[in-house]
Amino acid sequence: MATTSTAPTPVAAVLRDDADALVQARRLADSFAVEAADRDRERRIPRAELAELSASGLLAATVPADHGGADVGTRTLLEVFRLLAAADPSIAQIPQSHFAYVNVLRESATPDQQEFFFAEVLAGKRFGNAQSETGSRTVQDIQTRLRPTEDGGFALNGTKGYSTGALLAHWIPVLAKDDADRLQVAYVPRDADGVTVIDDWAGMGQRTTASGTVELDDVRVPAERIVPHHLTFQRPQLHGALAQALHAAIDVGIAGGALADAAEFVRTRSRPWGEAGVDTAAEDPLTIQRFGELGIRLRAAEALLDSAGAAIDDARADLTEDSAGAASIAVAAAKAFADTTAIELTNALFEVSGARSSLDSANLHRHWRNARTHTLHDPVRWKIQHIGRHTLNGTLPPRHGQI
């Protein structure tokens, strides 16, 4: 259904440092996990939970220190996302675009734009996104247009799909092209005239991300709310690496949440196989063996994710063509491994837990549905191509937002 309501103005705490961010993430993850299965079953949009997320100060975790933020490291940010995704991956996915577009401000905004928007983020305001277009020839083919108006501003027209976070955002960053076919990001108030957000997301997984449609009908945007995103990709950049690393963190979190739920189910509800000669399913040596294999897989995914975060942090400290490329390759490896790990573990959940785990009342299938849906972001087969070219020939990956 279409809606023109806007999110309430939040009041946010200010994080002190990386340790504080992790404390807040663990606290929220414990809270969000309690009703995660029910929210998925009922397709209940996490309005109260997002308000808690804003109030925690986590949404401002990457605001630079000279603007009053904690400016946490990427390793910390990825751990925050992993923790939240293990609890409820729909909630974790909603702010993925928020942090990507905070990073656009870091990369290409003017000092005045940074001052204004970083203050908004520190206050707990949320960025959604209006990026993808479902009717275009490719994902990179942007048809939404910014046209100059007589008053020195611009008019924005287009239709966006998969607009995760837009429904409950305060600002919607819109990816558009200008008359010179250059990529721009227009930061538009959620309640601006001409903006309609339609809650029509009907995916089998990630059901409560509200990743619906945004319609933009002659939306007026002042020049000072437009950031020249095309400049981001004319130099060494970490925008694509960060955006993809956040997706990888969500996949790793889904895998970890599924394995934890599988272990709990086996300990409390599964029956042992008769030939095992044991009293409980948790004592079955073949089940123990499989859990060992799955645990190794998860640890490897977590290690690759942490390595990717370290590579981004290293590159940010000394940004060159080579360091940016190395970060993108590290993230591509983490994302490719996380993708298959999430699918394997959410599938293996049923293998180790038995027939009872397939009951709809248990809603354990949400883990597989979430993994299968979320891993469709940016095909990893292309990431493996870039890893192969880099490994074999030293070829740096391209500069765009998907690597």
Tab-separated table of C-alpha atoms in Angstrom, residues 30-300:
chain	number	residue	atom	x	y	z
A	30	ASP	CA	19.654	-9.618	22.202
A	31	SER	CA	16.465	-7.547	22.139
A	32	PHE	CA	15.759	-7.918	18.412
A	33	ALA	CA	16.188	-11.701	18.458
A	34	VAL	CA	13.267	-12.245	20.837
A	35	GLU	CA	10.458	-11.603	18.337
A	36	ALA	CA	12.366	-12.053	15.085
A	37	ALA	CA	10.487	-15.220	14.095
A	38	ASP	CA	7.123	-13.623	14.882
A	39	ARG	CA	7.937	-10.464	12.931
A	40	ASP	CA	8.839	-12.603	9.924
A	41	ARG	CA	5.730	-14.769	10.238
A	42	GLU	CA	3.406	-11.765	10.531
A	43	ARG	CA	5.402	-9.525	8.170
A	44	ARG	CA	5.471	-6.933	10.921
A	45	ILE	CA	7.612	-3.937	9.939
A	46	PRO	CA	10.131	-3.247	12.774
A	47	ARG	CA	9.112	0.345	13.504
A	48	ALA	CA	9.856	0.249	17.236
A	49	GLU	CA	13.119	-1.599	16.657
A	50	LEU	CA	14.325	1.003	14.159
A	51	ALA	CA	13.502	3.730	16.659
A	52	GLU	CA	15.690	1.876	19.175
A	53	LEU	CA	18.449	1.623	16.580
A	54	SER	CA	18.312	5.380	15.989
A	55	ALA	CA	18.299	6.127	19.715
A	56	SER	CA	21.336	3.905	20.311
A	57	GLY	CA	23.626	6.159	18.273
A	58	LEU	CA	24.755	3.262	16.075
A	59	LEU	CA	23.536	4.938	12.902
A	60	ALA	CA	26.161	7.636	13.432
A	61	ALA	CA	28.973	5.154	14.065
A	62	THR	CA	30.929	6.214	10.958
A	63	VAL	CA	30.473	9.972	11.238
A	64	PRO	CA	33.989	11.478	11.227
A	65	ALA	CA	35.474	12.563	14.520
A	66	ASP	CA	35.847	16.174	13.408
A	67	HIS	CA	32.065	16.277	13.004
A	68	GLY	CA	31.445	14.794	16.454
A	69	GLY	CA	31.142	11.121	15.532
A	70	ALA	CA	32.892	8.024	16.855
A	71	ASP	CA	34.312	7.255	13.377
A	72	VAL	CA	34.512	3.548	14.194
A	73	GLY	CA	36.694	1.235	12.132
A	74	THR	CA	35.264	-0.908	9.383
A	75	ARG	CA	36.045	-4.089	11.295
A	76	THR	CA	33.847	-2.802	14.110
A	77	LEU	CA	31.059	-1.763	11.750
A	78	LEU	CA	31.016	-5.198	10.097
A	79	GLU	CA	30.831	-6.861	13.497
A	80	VAL	CA	27.883	-4.625	14.379
A	81	PHE	CA	26.093	-5.775	11.229
A	82	ARG	CA	26.993	-9.434	11.845
A	83	LEU	CA	25.550	-9.277	15.356
A	84	LEU	CA	22.337	-7.594	14.218
A	85	ALA	CA	21.905	-9.988	11.278
A	86	ALA	CA	22.322	-13.050	13.480
A	87	ALA	CA	19.402	-11.710	15.520
A	88	ASP	CA	17.206	-10.389	12.691
A	89	PRO	CA	18.688	-9.975	9.203
A	90	SER	CA	15.791	-7.829	8.019
A	91	ILE	CA	16.628	-5.212	10.629
A	92	ALA	CA	20.311	-5.471	9.719
A	93	GLN	CA	19.596	-4.952	6.016
A	94	ILE	CA	17.566	-1.777	6.513
A	95	PRO	CA	20.555	0.405	7.582
A	96	GLN	CA	22.936	-1.078	4.978
A	97	SER	CA	22.030	1.676	2.539
A	98	HIS	CA	22.136	4.227	5.349
A	99	PHE	CA	25.843	3.573	5.902
A	100	ALA	CA	26.544	3.406	2.174
A	101	TYR	CA	25.094	6.884	1.708
A	102	VAL	CA	26.815	8.259	4.785
A	103	ASN	CA	29.965	7.103	2.999
A	104	VAL	CA	28.914	8.932	-0.197
A	105	LEU	CA	28.950	12.103	1.900
A	106	ARG	CA	32.435	11.272	3.151
A	107	GLU	CA	33.647	10.577	-0.378
A	108	SER	CA	32.167	13.397	-2.452
A	109	ALA	CA	30.095	15.940	-0.489
A	110	THR	CA	31.121	19.554	0.072
A	111	PRO	CA	32.125	20.674	3.601
A	112	ASP	CA	28.757	22.428	3.997
A	113	GLN	CA	26.861	19.314	2.911
A	114	GLN	CA	28.879	17.192	5.322
A	115	GLU	CA	28.237	19.591	8.187
A	116	PHE	CA	24.481	19.533	7.588
A	117	PHE	CA	23.980	15.828	6.969
A	118	PHE	CA	26.392	14.526	9.583
A	119	ALA	CA	24.470	16.586	12.138
A	120	GLU	CA	21.263	14.943	10.915
A	121	VAL	CA	22.799	11.484	11.296
A	122	LEU	CA	24.138	12.286	14.780
A	123	ALA	CA	20.577	13.244	15.733
A	124	GLY	CA	19.462	9.740	14.770
A	125	LYS	CA	17.993	10.514	11.356
A	126	ARG	CA	17.875	7.532	8.999
A	127	PHE	CA	18.807	7.403	5.317
A	128	GLY	CA	16.808	5.022	3.162
A	129	ASN	CA	17.598	4.496	-0.498
A	130	ALA	CA	16.064	4.828	-3.925
A	131	GLN	CA	18.728	3.242	-6.050
A	132	SER	CA	17.703	0.217	-8.113
A	133	GLU	CA	15.259	0.333	-11.020
A	134	THR	CA	13.331	-2.797	-11.849
A	135	GLY	CA	12.484	-1.877	-15.443
A	136	SER	CA	15.942	-0.964	-16.733
A	137	ARG	CA	18.093	-3.112	-19.021
A	138	THR	CA	20.759	-3.697	-16.327
A	139	VAL	CA	21.162	-2.791	-12.669
A	140	GLN	CA	23.624	-0.066	-13.649
A	141	ASP	CA	21.222	1.493	-16.173
A	142	ILE	CA	19.762	4.471	-14.294
A	143	GLN	CA	16.767	6.162	-15.917
A	144	THR	CA	15.759	8.521	-13.087
A	145	ARG	CA	16.613	12.075	-14.089
A	146	LEU	CA	17.493	15.400	-12.457
A	147	ARG	CA	16.474	18.349	-14.627
A	148	PRO	CA	17.471	21.951	-13.845
A	149	THR	CA	14.701	24.390	-12.927
A	150	GLU	CA	14.494	28.149	-13.330
A	151	ASP	CA	15.067	28.778	-9.613
A	152	GLY	CA	18.527	27.151	-9.710
A	153	GLY	CA	17.365	23.856	-8.270
A	154	PHE	CA	16.377	20.594	-9.897
A	155	ALA	CA	13.315	18.473	-10.570
A	156	LEU	CA	13.573	14.739	-9.911
A	157	ASN	CA	11.484	12.180	-11.775
A	158	GLY	CA	11.607	8.390	-11.820
A	159	THR	CA	10.533	5.122	-10.238
A	160	LYS	CA	12.725	3.009	-7.993
A	161	GLY	CA	12.373	-0.566	-6.760
A	162	TYR	CA	13.920	-2.563	-3.922
A	163	SER	CA	14.084	0.673	-1.908
A	164	THR	CA	15.125	-0.829	1.417
A	165	GLY	CA	14.750	1.577	4.314
A	166	ALA	CA	12.783	4.227	2.402
A	167	LEU	CA	9.460	3.538	4.109
A	168	LEU	CA	10.712	4.539	7.555
A	169	ALA	CA	13.482	6.923	6.534
A	170	HIS	CA	13.892	10.601	7.283
A	171	TRP	CA	15.940	11.172	4.124
A	172	ILE	CA	15.876	9.153	0.900
A	173	PRO	CA	19.103	9.311	-1.128
A	174	VAL	CA	18.070	8.943	-4.766
A	175	LEU	CA	20.490	7.741	-7.433
A	176	ALA	CA	19.871	9.743	-10.596
A	177	LYS	CA	21.572	11.137	-13.673
A	178	ASP	CA	21.771	14.745	-14.774
A	179	ASP	CA	21.516	16.193	-18.270
A	180	ALA	CA	25.177	15.353	-18.874
A	181	ASP	CA	24.472	11.696	-17.959
A	182	ARG	CA	26.568	11.988	-14.786
A	183	LEU	CA	25.663	10.011	-11.680
A	184	GLN	CA	24.305	12.116	-8.814
A	185	VAL	CA	22.785	11.412	-5.418
A	186	ALA	CA	19.869	13.645	-4.450
A	187	TYR	CA	19.136	13.607	-0.710
A	188	VAL	CA	15.355	14.051	-0.523
A	189	PRO	CA	13.195	14.398	2.620
A	190	ARG	CA	10.932	11.395	3.040
A	191	ASP	CA	7.897	13.673	3.272
A	192	ALA	CA	8.785	15.908	0.294
A	193	ASP	CA	6.035	16.766	-2.174
A	194	GLY	CA	5.995	14.296	-5.042
A	195	VAL	CA	7.541	11.399	-3.068
A	196	THR	CA	5.410	8.274	-2.690
A	197	VAL	CA	6.725	5.163	-0.962
A	198	ILE	CA	4.769	1.992	-1.686
A	199	ASP	CA	5.072	-0.918	0.721
A	200	ASP	CA	4.822	-3.608	-1.954
A	201	TRP	CA	7.824	-5.825	-1.168
A	202	ALA	CA	6.675	-9.435	-1.549
A	203	GLY	CA	9.905	-11.447	-1.391
A	204	MET	CA	9.891	-14.896	0.179
A	205	GLY	CA	12.677	-13.808	2.539
A	206	GLN	CA	13.815	-10.623	4.263
A	207	ARG	CA	10.093	-10.031	4.603
A	208	THR	CA	10.240	-7.065	6.967
A	209	THR	CA	12.770	-4.891	5.157
A	210	ALA	CA	9.915	-2.999	3.439
A	211	SER	CA	12.020	-2.953	0.270
A	212	GLY	CA	9.256	-1.501	-1.840
A	213	THR	CA	8.802	1.057	-4.584
A	214	VAL	CA	9.556	4.798	-4.533
A	215	GLU	CA	7.791	7.032	-7.030
A	216	LEU	CA	9.295	10.456	-7.701
A	217	ASP	CA	6.970	12.888	-9.449
A	218	ASP	CA	8.565	16.269	-10.170
A	219	VAL	CA	10.254	16.352	-6.754
A	220	ARG	CA	12.028	19.671	-6.226
A	221	VAL	CA	15.585	19.367	-4.947
A	222	PRO	CA	17.814	22.348	-4.116
A	223	ALA	CA	21.330	22.221	-5.531
A	224	GLU	CA	22.896	21.972	-2.068
A	225	ARG	CA	21.153	18.624	-1.501
A	226	ILE	CA	22.812	16.974	-4.521
A	227	VAL	CA	26.156	15.160	-4.237
A	228	PRO	CA	28.210	14.438	-7.409
A	229	HIS	CA	28.523	10.682	-6.986
A	230	HIS	CA	30.251	10.316	-10.367
A	231	LEU	CA	33.339	11.909	-8.817
A	232	THR	CA	33.575	8.997	-6.371
A	233	PHE	CA	34.604	6.625	-9.152
A	234	GLN	CA	37.106	8.920	-10.858
A	235	ARG	CA	39.707	8.194	-8.182
A	236	PRO	CA	40.661	5.347	-5.838
A	237	GLN	CA	37.626	4.755	-3.642
A	238	LEU	CA	36.212	2.420	-0.998
A	239	HIS	CA	32.539	3.007	-1.626
A	240	GLY	CA	31.952	-0.299	-3.413
A	241	ALA	CA	34.090	-2.274	-0.972
A	242	LEU	CA	32.234	-0.913	2.056
A	243	ALA	CA	28.780	-1.449	0.560
A	244	GLN	CA	29.610	-5.038	-0.389
A	245	ALA	CA	31.290	-5.781	2.939
A	246	LEU	CA	28.087	-4.809	4.752
A	247	HIS	CA	26.160	-7.282	2.587
A	248	ALA	CA	28.743	-9.954	3.421
A	249	ALA	CA	28.341	-9.227	7.137
A	250	ILE	CA	24.596	-9.774	6.832
A	251	ASP	CA	25.152	-13.135	5.104
A	252	VAL	CA	27.622	-14.239	7.791
A	253	GLY	CA	25.149	-13.149	10.462
A	254	ILE	CA	22.356	-15.178	8.854
A	255	ALA	CA	24.623	-18.244	8.820
A	256	GLY	CA	25.555	-17.781	12.471
A	257	GLY	CA	21.954	-17.291	13.553
A	258	ALA	CA	20.880	-20.412	11.696
A	259	LEU	CA	23.627	-22.540	13.249
A	260	ALA	CA	22.779	-21.296	16.736
A	261	ASP	CA	19.082	-22.101	16.225
A	262	ALA	CA	19.967	-25.524	14.824
A	263	ALA	CA	22.075	-26.313	17.889
A	264	GLU	CA	19.279	-25.214	20.218
A	265	PHE	CA	16.729	-27.303	18.305
A	266	VAL	CA	18.898	-30.426	18.368
A	267	ARG	CA	19.574	-30.052	22.092
A	268	THR	CA	15.936	-29.515	23.024
A	269	ARG	CA	13.619	-31.011	20.392
A	270	SER	CA	15.316	-33.472	18.031
A	271	ARG	CA	15.261	-37.234	18.599
A	272	PRO	CA	18.360	-39.405	18.209
A	273	TRP	CA	18.570	-41.899	15.371
A	274	GLY	CA	17.965	-45.388	16.699
A	275	GLU	CA	21.222	-46.844	15.384
A	276	ALA	CA	23.295	-44.210	17.197
A	277	GLY	CA	22.757	-45.975	20.543
A	278	VAL	CA	22.601	-42.679	22.480
A	279	ASP	CA	19.976	-41.067	24.672
A	280	THR	CA	19.816	-37.646	23.030
A	281	ALA	CA	20.240	-36.239	19.535
A	282	ALA	CA	23.045	-34.013	20.805
A	283	GLU	CA	25.105	-37.142	21.595
A	284	ASP	CA	24.795	-38.625	18.105
A	285	PRO	CA	28.399	-38.823	16.786
A	286	LEU	CA	27.363	-38.213	13.165
A	287	THR	CA	25.393	-35.128	14.180
A	288	ILE	CA	28.363	-33.906	16.220
A	289	GLN	CA	30.593	-34.434	13.184
A	290	ARG	CA	28.304	-32.370	10.976
A	291	PHE	CA	28.128	-29.554	13.503
A	292	GLY	CA	31.926	-29.566	13.574
A	293	GLU	CA	32.062	-29.179	9.796
A	294	LEU	CA	29.506	-26.386	9.849
A	295	GLY	CA	31.277	-24.633	12.704
A	296	ILE	CA	34.534	-24.616	10.731
A	297	ARG	CA	32.730	-23.165	7.731
A	298	LEU	CA	31.225	-20.403	9.853
A	299	ARG	CA	34.561	-19.568	11.497
A	300	ALA	CA	36.182	-19.274	8.085
